[in-house]
Amino acid sequence: MKLAITGTTSVNVDPTVERFFNEVAAQVVGAGTITIPVEDFWTDTGADATTLPALATDNSYFNVYINGVLQMESLSTYTPGGTGTGQLVITVPAGSTVEANSPVVLVVTNYAPDAT
């Protein structure tokens, strides 16, 4: 006897996107670094950021934009956390310059998938 079973699966992705904004205080000429602690970011509402979200294991990513240009992943180190611990460190390669007042946008996306 052979069983004949039918089934359906419903998958929900449910992304949570959080954006953080900063302006570089001074010109950085590479090779150099830009370190932005959580308290130097603003949120989407314009309020001061108090924490950078943790990245969900295997279900998240972050993007960094400088002057509206997406940066290579290998140039950024993201550390989640609150005041004193959360930060973004951007490596400015040799031969590159980031001008003062350049906007930096950090976009953190976490997914909470489920299936039924």
CSV table of C-alpha atoms in Angstrom, one decimal:
chain,number,residue,atom,x,y,z
A,1,MET,CA,0.0,0.0,0.0
A,2,LYS,CA,1.3,3.5,-0.9
A,3,LEU,CA,0.2,6.6,1.1
A,4,ALA,CA,-1.0,9.6,-0.9
A,5,ILE,CA,-0.6,12.7,1.2
A,6,THR,CA,-1.0,16.4,0.2
A,7,GLY,CA,0.2,19.4,2.1
A,8,THR,CA,0.9,23.1,1.7
A,9,THR,CA,3.5,25.3,3.3
A,10,SER,CA,3.1,29.0,4.1
A,11,VAL,CA,6.3,30.9,4.7
A,12,ASN,CA,6.5,34.4,6.2
A,13,VAL,CA,9.7,36.3,6.0
A,14,ASP,CA,8.9,39.3,8.3
A,15,PRO,CA,11.9,41.6,7.9
A,16,THR,CA,12.7,44.4,10.4
A,17,VAL,CA,14.7,47.2,8.9
A,18,GLU,CA,16.4,49.8,11.0
A,19,ARG,CA,18.3,52.8,9.6
A,20,PHE,CA,20.9,54.9,11.4
A,21,PHE,CA,22.4,58.2,10.1
A,22,ASN,CA,25.6,60.1,10.8
A,23,GLU,CA,27.7,62.9,9.2
A,24,VAL,CA,31.5,62.4,9.2
A,25,ALA,CA,33.0,65.1,11.5
A,26,ALA,CA,36.3,65.5,9.8
A,27,GLN,CA,38.0,64.6,6.6
A,28,VAL,CA,39.5,61.1,6.6
A,29,VAL,CA,42.3,60.3,4.1
A,30,GLY,CA,43.2,56.7,3.6
A,31,ALA,CA,44.6,54.5,4.9
A,32,GLY,CA,42.5,55.4,7.9
A,33,THR,CA,39.4,54.6,9.8
A,34,ILE,CA,36.1,56.2,10.8
A,35,THR,CA,34.7,55.0,14.1
A,36,ILE,CA,31.1,55.9,14.8
A,37,PRO,CA,29.7,55.0,18.3
A,38,VAL,CA,26.0,54.3,18.7
A,39,GLU,CA,25.5,57.6,20.5
A,40,ASP,CA,26.7,59.5,17.4
A,41,PHE,CA,23.9,58.0,15.2
A,42,TRP,CA,20.4,59.4,14.6
A,43,THR,CA,17.4,57.1,14.0
A,44,ASP,CA,14.7,57.5,11.3
A,45,THR,CA,12.8,59.8,13.6
A,46,GLY,CA,15.8,62.1,14.1
A,47,ALA,CA,16.3,61.0,17.7
A,48,ASP,CA,19.7,60.1,19.1
A,49,ALA,CA,20.3,56.3,18.8
A,50,THR,CA,20.7,54.5,22.1
A,51,THR,CA,21.4,51.0,20.8
A,52,LEU,CA,22.4,49.2,17.6
A,53,PRO,CA,20.4,46.0,17.1
A,54,ALA,CA,21.9,42.5,17.3
A,55,LEU,CA,22.2,40.6,14.1
A,56,ALA,CA,20.1,37.4,14.0
A,57,THR,CA,22.3,34.4,13.2
A,58,ASP,CA,22.0,33.4,9.5
A,59,ASN,CA,18.9,35.8,9.1
A,60,SER,CA,20.4,39.3,8.9
A,61,TYR,CA,22.7,41.7,7.2
A,62,PHE,CA,23.8,45.3,7.4
A,63,ASN,CA,24.7,47.8,4.6
A,64,VAL,CA,26.8,50.9,4.9
A,65,TYR,CA,26.4,53.9,2.5
A,66,ILE,CA,28.8,56.9,2.3
A,67,ASN,CA,27.5,59.8,0.2
A,68,GLY,CA,24.7,57.4,-1.0
A,69,VAL,CA,27.2,54.9,-2.3
A,70,LEU,CA,27.0,51.3,-1.0
A,71,GLN,CA,30.4,50.3,0.6
A,72,MET,CA,32.1,46.9,0.2
A,73,GLU,CA,31.3,44.6,3.2
A,74,SER,CA,35.0,44.0,3.9
A,75,LEU,CA,35.5,47.7,4.7
A,76,SER,CA,33.0,47.8,7.7
A,77,THR,CA,32.9,46.2,11.1
A,78,TYR,CA,29.6,46.3,12.9
A,79,THR,CA,29.3,45.8,16.7
A,80,PRO,CA,25.8,45.8,18.1
A,81,GLY,CA,25.0,47.1,21.6
A,82,GLY,CA,24.1,50.2,23.6
A,83,THR,CA,26.0,53.3,24.6
A,84,GLY,CA,29.7,52.4,25.1
A,85,THR,CA,29.6,49.2,23.1
A,86,GLY,CA,27.7,49.6,19.9
A,87,GLN,CA,29.6,51.0,17.0
A,88,LEU,CA,30.4,51.0,13.3
A,89,VAL,CA,34.1,51.1,12.1
A,90,ILE,CA,34.7,51.9,8.5
A,91,THR,CA,38.1,51.3,6.9
A,92,VAL,CA,39.1,54.0,4.4
A,93,PRO,CA,41.5,52.4,1.9
A,94,ALA,CA,44.8,54.0,0.9
A,95,GLY,CA,44.3,56.5,-1.9
A,96,SER,CA,40.6,57.2,-0.8
A,97,THR,CA,39.2,60.2,1.0
A,98,VAL,CA,36.0,60.7,2.9
A,99,GLU,CA,35.2,64.4,3.1
A,100,ALA,CA,33.9,66.1,6.3
A,101,ASN,CA,30.1,66.3,6.6
A,102,SER,CA,29.7,63.2,4.3
A,103,PRO,CA,26.5,61.4,5.2
A,104,VAL,CA,26.9,57.8,6.5
A,105,VAL,CA,23.8,55.6,6.5
A,106,LEU,CA,23.8,52.2,8.3
A,107,VAL,CA,20.9,49.9,7.4
A,108,VAL,CA,20.4,46.8,9.6
A,109,THR,CA,18.0,44.1,8.4
A,110,ASN,CA,16.9,41.2,10.5
A,111,TYR,CA,14.5,38.5,9.4
A,112,ALA,CA,12.2,36.5,11.6
A,113,PRO,CA,11.0,33.7,9.2
A,114,ASP,CA,8.4,31.2,10.1
A,115,ALA,CA,6.6,28.4,8.2
A,116,THR,CA,3.4,26.6,8.8
